Amino acid sequence: MNGIRTIWNEGRAAILGWVHIPSLLAVETLARCGYDGLVIDLQHGEADLASAMPLLPAILAAGIEPLVRMQANDAGDIGRMLDFGAYGVIAPLINNAEDAARFAGALHYPPQGVRSFGPRRPPMRHGSDYFAQASQTIVSLAMVETREALDNLDAIIGTAGLDGIFIGPADLSVALGKPPRADTEDADVLSAIRHIIARCKAGGRKVGIFCNDGSYGRRMIAEGCDLVSLAPDLTMMATAARASVQAARA
Ligand code: 3PY
Ligand code: MG
């Protein structure tokens, strides 16, 4: 069973780390800091498909789930990440029912979807009958972060084969004419976030959001989120480094 699905089944929220630095040692270290999973960000992090490959089993070896945020909603790339050991997929910029159906199709074997068979690492974890249980081993979240997605929210939420929605607060802020921000306090963006959470609850789907501070993540869990990601590695490194230098100069 996917560890994130187990957490959801227990009525709890999953807490994820976010990887912008595709270093094996950095990821091995981060994977042992208490997160429920790590997301390798292929859209805005430095990793590409090839450099993400060895990070996936390294995360799993720490006893937590390896996830990817795709660069784009591409079935071929999603299939490769699943074949090499991603157990969660977040797809960016899902704007309408067609985008959502294409994403869902990439995640599942026929007849439910169009995923091609050729898993390299998953049978090492799940055994030779991986094919039969493949869909249950992964979690999937479609990113809602544009005006078009807000307009088509219920259609995206209603798409079969997806676990739910992941909110991208920076792009969502831009879509609403605001500066790009995570951990936003902007009333209009917060109201859009609350609207997305409410529609997901009404549709019986999971909902997550990208955050920086743990305290903001806690607030979003209190608002109803089933999953939050916290500050990317690079952000934490720069924040800690600045504070350290500042303390020495003070
Ligand atoms: C956003 O906030 O738009 C994201 O995609 C998070 O990285
Ligand atoms: Mg985004």
Short mmCIF file of C-alpha atoms and ligand atoms in Angstrom, two decimals:
data_model
loop_
_atom_site.label_atom_id
_atom_site.label_comp_id
_atom_site.label_asym_id
_atom_site.label_seq_id
_atom_site.Cartn_x
_atom_site.Cartn_y
_atom_site.Cartn_z
CA MET A 1 0.00 0.00 0.00
CA ASN A 2 1.21 3.49 -0.82
CA GLY A 3 2.18 5.21 2.44
CA ILE A 4 0.31 8.38 1.49
CA ARG A 5 -2.85 6.38 0.78
CA THR A 6 -2.45 4.70 4.20
CA ILE A 7 -2.20 8.13 5.85
CA TRP A 8 -5.36 9.25 3.99
CA ASN A 9 -7.19 6.07 4.98
CA GLU A 10 -6.37 6.89 8.60
CA GLY A 11 -7.92 10.35 8.13
CA ARG A 12 -4.61 12.17 8.41
CA ALA A 13 -2.80 14.64 6.14
CA ALA A 14 0.49 13.80 4.43
CA ILE A 15 3.48 16.15 4.74
CA LEU A 16 5.90 16.22 1.81
CA GLY A 17 9.33 17.67 1.15
CA TRP A 18 10.18 19.30 -2.18
CA VAL A 19 13.38 18.63 -4.15
CA HIS A 20 14.98 21.24 -6.39
CA ILE A 21 18.54 19.92 -5.98
CA PRO A 22 18.97 16.50 -7.66
CA SER A 23 21.82 15.40 -5.39
CA LEU A 24 21.70 11.81 -4.12
CA LEU A 25 23.25 12.76 -0.76
CA ALA A 26 20.95 15.77 -0.27
CA VAL A 27 17.90 13.65 -1.09
CA GLU A 28 19.04 10.76 1.17
CA THR A 29 19.46 13.29 3.99
CA LEU A 30 16.14 15.05 3.40
CA ALA A 31 14.33 11.69 3.18
CA ARG A 32 15.27 11.04 6.83
CA CYS A 33 13.89 14.30 8.23
CA GLY A 34 10.37 13.08 9.01
CA TYR A 35 8.48 13.76 5.77
CA ASP A 36 5.93 11.25 4.48
CA GLY A 37 7.32 11.60 0.97
CA LEU A 38 9.56 13.75 -1.22
CA VAL A 39 8.51 15.37 -4.50
CA ILE A 40 11.19 15.66 -7.18
CA ASP A 41 10.23 18.82 -9.07
CA LEU A 42 10.85 18.25 -12.80
CA GLN A 43 9.14 21.52 -13.74
CA HIS A 44 11.01 24.13 -11.69
CA GLY A 45 13.78 22.08 -10.05
CA GLU A 46 17.11 21.15 -11.64
CA ALA A 47 16.30 17.44 -12.09
CA ASP A 48 15.45 15.99 -15.49
CA LEU A 49 14.11 12.48 -16.11
CA ALA A 50 17.60 10.93 -16.08
CA SER A 51 18.81 12.61 -12.90
CA ALA A 52 15.51 11.85 -11.13
CA MET A 53 15.84 8.08 -11.77
CA PRO A 54 18.37 7.21 -8.98
CA LEU A 55 16.67 9.55 -6.50
CA LEU A 56 13.41 7.57 -6.56
CA PRO A 57 14.73 4.33 -4.94
CA ALA A 58 16.89 6.41 -2.57
CA ILE A 59 13.73 8.04 -1.21
CA LEU A 60 11.95 4.68 -0.98
CA ALA A 61 14.94 3.20 0.87
CA ALA A 62 14.31 5.73 3.66
CA GLY A 63 10.81 4.29 4.10
CA ILE A 64 8.87 7.18 2.55
CA GLU A 65 7.16 7.70 -0.82
CA PRO A 66 8.95 9.11 -3.89
CA LEU A 67 6.78 11.48 -5.94
CA VAL A 68 7.42 13.62 -9.00
CA ARG A 69 5.98 16.93 -10.18
CA MET A 70 6.11 16.52 -13.95
CA GLN A 71 7.50 19.17 -16.29
CA ALA A 72 4.32 18.83 -18.35
CA ASN A 73 1.28 16.59 -18.76
CA ASP A 74 3.16 14.12 -20.99
CA ALA A 75 2.09 10.45 -21.00
CA GLY A 76 5.48 9.17 -22.16
CA ASP A 77 7.39 10.98 -19.42
CA ILE A 78 4.82 10.01 -16.76
CA GLY A 79 5.13 6.35 -17.84
CA ARG A 80 8.92 6.48 -17.50
CA MET A 81 8.75 7.95 -14.00
CA LEU A 82 6.26 5.26 -12.93
CA ASP A 83 8.38 2.51 -14.54
CA PHE A 84 11.43 3.65 -12.57
CA GLY A 85 9.79 3.99 -9.17
CA ALA A 86 7.72 7.15 -8.72
CA TYR A 87 4.72 6.33 -6.51
CA GLY A 88 3.05 9.71 -6.78
CA VAL A 89 2.57 12.01 -9.76
CA ILE A 90 1.63 15.69 -9.70
CA ALA A 91 0.87 17.18 -13.14
CA PRO A 92 1.15 20.97 -13.61
CA LEU A 93 -1.27 23.30 -15.37
CA ILE A 94 -4.29 20.99 -15.68
CA ASN A 95 -6.79 23.42 -17.15
CA ASN A 96 -9.84 21.46 -18.28
CA ALA A 97 -11.50 18.05 -18.46
CA GLU A 98 -9.42 17.03 -21.51
CA ASP A 99 -6.11 17.77 -19.72
CA ALA A 100 -7.34 15.86 -16.66
CA ALA A 101 -8.46 12.85 -18.73
CA ARG A 102 -5.09 12.76 -20.55
CA PHE A 103 -3.29 12.82 -17.19
CA ALA A 104 -5.48 10.08 -15.73
CA GLY A 105 -5.02 7.95 -18.85
CA ALA A 106 -1.22 8.10 -18.51
CA LEU A 107 -1.39 6.71 -14.95
CA HIS A 108 -3.36 3.50 -15.48
CA TYR A 109 -3.03 0.37 -17.58
CA PRO A 110 -5.81 -0.54 -20.03
CA PRO A 111 -8.75 -0.77 -19.94
CA GLN A 112 -8.83 2.16 -17.45
CA GLY A 113 -6.00 4.07 -19.12
CA VAL A 114 -3.32 3.92 -21.81
CA ARG A 115 -0.14 3.26 -19.77
CA SER A 116 2.23 0.94 -21.64
CA PHE A 117 3.51 -2.11 -19.72
CA GLY A 118 7.20 -2.22 -18.82
CA PRO A 119 7.72 -1.46 -15.10
CA ARG A 120 11.38 -1.80 -14.12
CA ARG A 121 11.43 -1.03 -10.39
CA PRO A 122 7.82 -1.43 -9.10
CA PRO A 123 7.88 -5.28 -9.21
CA MET A 124 10.89 -5.14 -6.85
CA ARG A 125 8.53 -3.59 -4.29
CA HIS A 126 5.21 -5.16 -5.23
CA GLY A 127 6.11 -8.53 -6.70
CA SER A 128 5.23 -10.20 -9.95
CA ASP A 129 1.51 -9.35 -9.79
CA TYR A 130 2.32 -5.61 -9.88
CA PHE A 131 0.16 -5.24 -13.01
CA ALA A 132 -3.02 -6.12 -11.10
CA GLN A 133 -2.37 -3.66 -8.25
CA ALA A 134 -0.51 -0.91 -10.13
CA SER A 135 -3.24 1.73 -9.85
CA GLN A 136 -3.49 1.27 -6.07
CA THR A 137 0.27 1.72 -5.61
CA ILE A 138 0.27 5.33 -6.82
CA VAL A 139 -1.33 8.63 -5.87
CA SER A 140 -2.11 11.32 -8.43
CA LEU A 141 -2.88 15.00 -8.14
CA ALA A 142 -3.81 17.45 -10.92
CA MET A 143 -2.54 20.99 -10.40
CA VAL A 144 -5.15 23.74 -10.42
CA GLU A 145 -3.31 27.03 -10.83
CA THR A 146 -4.90 29.01 -13.70
CA ARG A 147 -8.09 30.94 -14.35
CA GLU A 148 -9.15 28.35 -16.93
CA ALA A 149 -8.73 25.60 -14.31
CA LEU A 150 -10.89 27.58 -11.83
CA ASP A 151 -13.56 27.88 -14.53
CA ASN A 152 -13.43 24.10 -15.13
CA LEU A 153 -12.84 23.09 -11.52
CA ASP A 154 -15.72 20.64 -11.05
CA ALA A 155 -14.97 18.89 -14.37
CA ILE A 156 -11.32 18.41 -13.35
CA ILE A 157 -12.31 17.22 -9.86
CA GLY A 158 -14.82 14.78 -11.36
CA THR A 159 -12.27 13.08 -13.64
CA ALA A 160 -12.08 9.35 -12.95
CA GLY A 161 -8.68 7.89 -12.12
CA LEU A 162 -7.25 10.88 -10.21
CA ASP A 163 -6.98 11.15 -6.43
CA GLY A 164 -7.47 14.89 -6.38
CA ILE A 165 -6.09 18.37 -6.82
CA PHE A 166 -2.82 20.07 -5.90
CA ILE A 167 -2.99 23.86 -5.62
CA GLY A 168 -0.11 25.91 -7.04
CA PRO A 169 -0.41 29.16 -5.08
CA ALA A 170 2.19 31.10 -7.08
CA ASP A 171 0.62 30.56 -10.50
CA LEU A 172 -2.86 30.87 -8.97
CA SER A 173 -1.88 34.29 -7.56
CA VAL A 174 -0.65 35.40 -11.00
CA ALA A 175 -3.90 34.13 -12.54
CA LEU A 176 -5.79 36.41 -10.13
CA GLY A 177 -3.63 39.42 -11.00
CA LYS A 178 -1.45 39.21 -7.86
CA PRO A 179 2.31 38.77 -7.37
CA PRO A 180 3.38 35.07 -7.36
CA ARG A 181 3.46 33.89 -3.72
CA ALA A 182 3.37 30.74 -1.66
CA ASP A 183 2.02 31.09 1.90
CA THR A 184 -0.18 33.91 0.64
CA GLU A 185 -2.24 36.17 2.90
CA ASP A 186 -3.94 37.84 -0.08
CA ALA A 187 -7.70 37.76 0.56
CA ASP A 188 -8.66 37.00 -3.06
CA VAL A 189 -6.13 34.16 -3.43
CA LEU A 190 -7.07 32.72 -0.02
CA SER A 191 -10.71 32.81 -1.04
CA ALA A 192 -9.86 30.91 -4.28
CA ILE A 193 -7.86 28.37 -2.24
CA ARG A 194 -10.80 27.88 0.14
CA HIS A 195 -13.15 27.50 -2.83
CA ILE A 196 -10.93 24.76 -4.37
CA ILE A 197 -10.73 22.94 -1.02
CA ALA A 198 -14.52 23.10 -0.61
CA ARG A 199 -15.20 21.82 -4.16
CA CYS A 200 -12.75 18.92 -3.64
CA LYS A 201 -14.51 17.98 -0.37
CA ALA A 202 -17.89 18.18 -2.10
CA GLY A 203 -16.60 15.95 -4.92
CA GLY A 204 -15.05 13.41 -2.52
CA ARG A 205 -11.50 14.10 -3.73
CA LYS A 206 -8.21 14.78 -1.96
CA VAL A 207 -6.69 18.25 -2.01
CA GLY A 208 -3.16 19.44 -1.38
CA ILE A 209 -1.22 22.69 -1.61
CA PHE A 210 2.36 23.85 -2.05
CA CYS A 211 3.56 25.73 1.06
CA ASN A 212 6.83 27.03 2.44
CA ASP A 213 6.54 27.42 6.22
CA GLY A 214 5.46 24.46 8.32
CA SER A 215 3.14 26.77 10.26
CA TYR A 216 1.33 27.73 7.03
CA GLY A 217 1.15 24.04 6.10
CA ARG A 218 -0.47 23.36 9.47
CA ARG A 219 -3.03 26.11 8.76
CA MET A 220 -3.82 24.58 5.36
CA ILE A 221 -4.33 21.16 6.99
CA ALA A 222 -6.71 22.86 9.45
CA GLU A 223 -8.49 24.39 6.41
CA GLY A 224 -9.07 20.86 5.11
CA CYS A 225 -6.01 19.95 3.03
CA ASP A 226 -5.14 16.24 2.87
CA LEU A 227 -1.56 16.91 1.82
CA VAL A 228 0.88 19.81 2.05
CA SER A 229 4.36 20.22 0.65
CA LEU A 230 6.83 22.34 2.61
CA ALA A 231 9.77 24.54 1.59
CA PRO A 232 11.99 23.23 -1.23
CA ASP A 233 15.54 22.19 -0.27
CA LEU A 234 17.08 25.16 -2.10
CA THR A 235 14.78 27.62 -0.30
CA MET A 236 15.63 26.15 3.11
CA MET A 237 19.36 26.21 2.32
CA ALA A 238 19.30 29.86 1.28
CA THR A 239 17.14 30.86 4.28
CA ALA A 240 19.41 29.10 6.77
CA ALA A 241 22.57 30.41 5.10
CA ARG A 242 21.33 34.02 5.12
CA ALA A 243 20.35 33.77 8.79
CA SER A 244 23.71 32.27 9.71
CA VAL A 245 25.73 34.94 7.89
CA GLN A 246 23.51 37.67 9.33
CA ALA A 247 23.98 36.33 12.88
CA ALA A 248 27.77 36.34 12.44
CA ARG A 249 27.78 39.90 11.10
CA ALA A 250 25.43 41.31 13.73
C1 3PY B 1 2.85 27.14 -7.88
O1 3PY B 1 2.78 27.67 -6.77
O2 3PY B 1 2.37 27.63 -8.91
C2 3PY B 1 3.53 25.86 -8.01
O3 3PY B 1 3.47 25.27 -9.06
C3 3PY B 1 4.31 25.34 -6.86
O4 3PY B 1 5.63 25.10 -7.29
MG MG B 2 2.83 26.42 -10.68
#
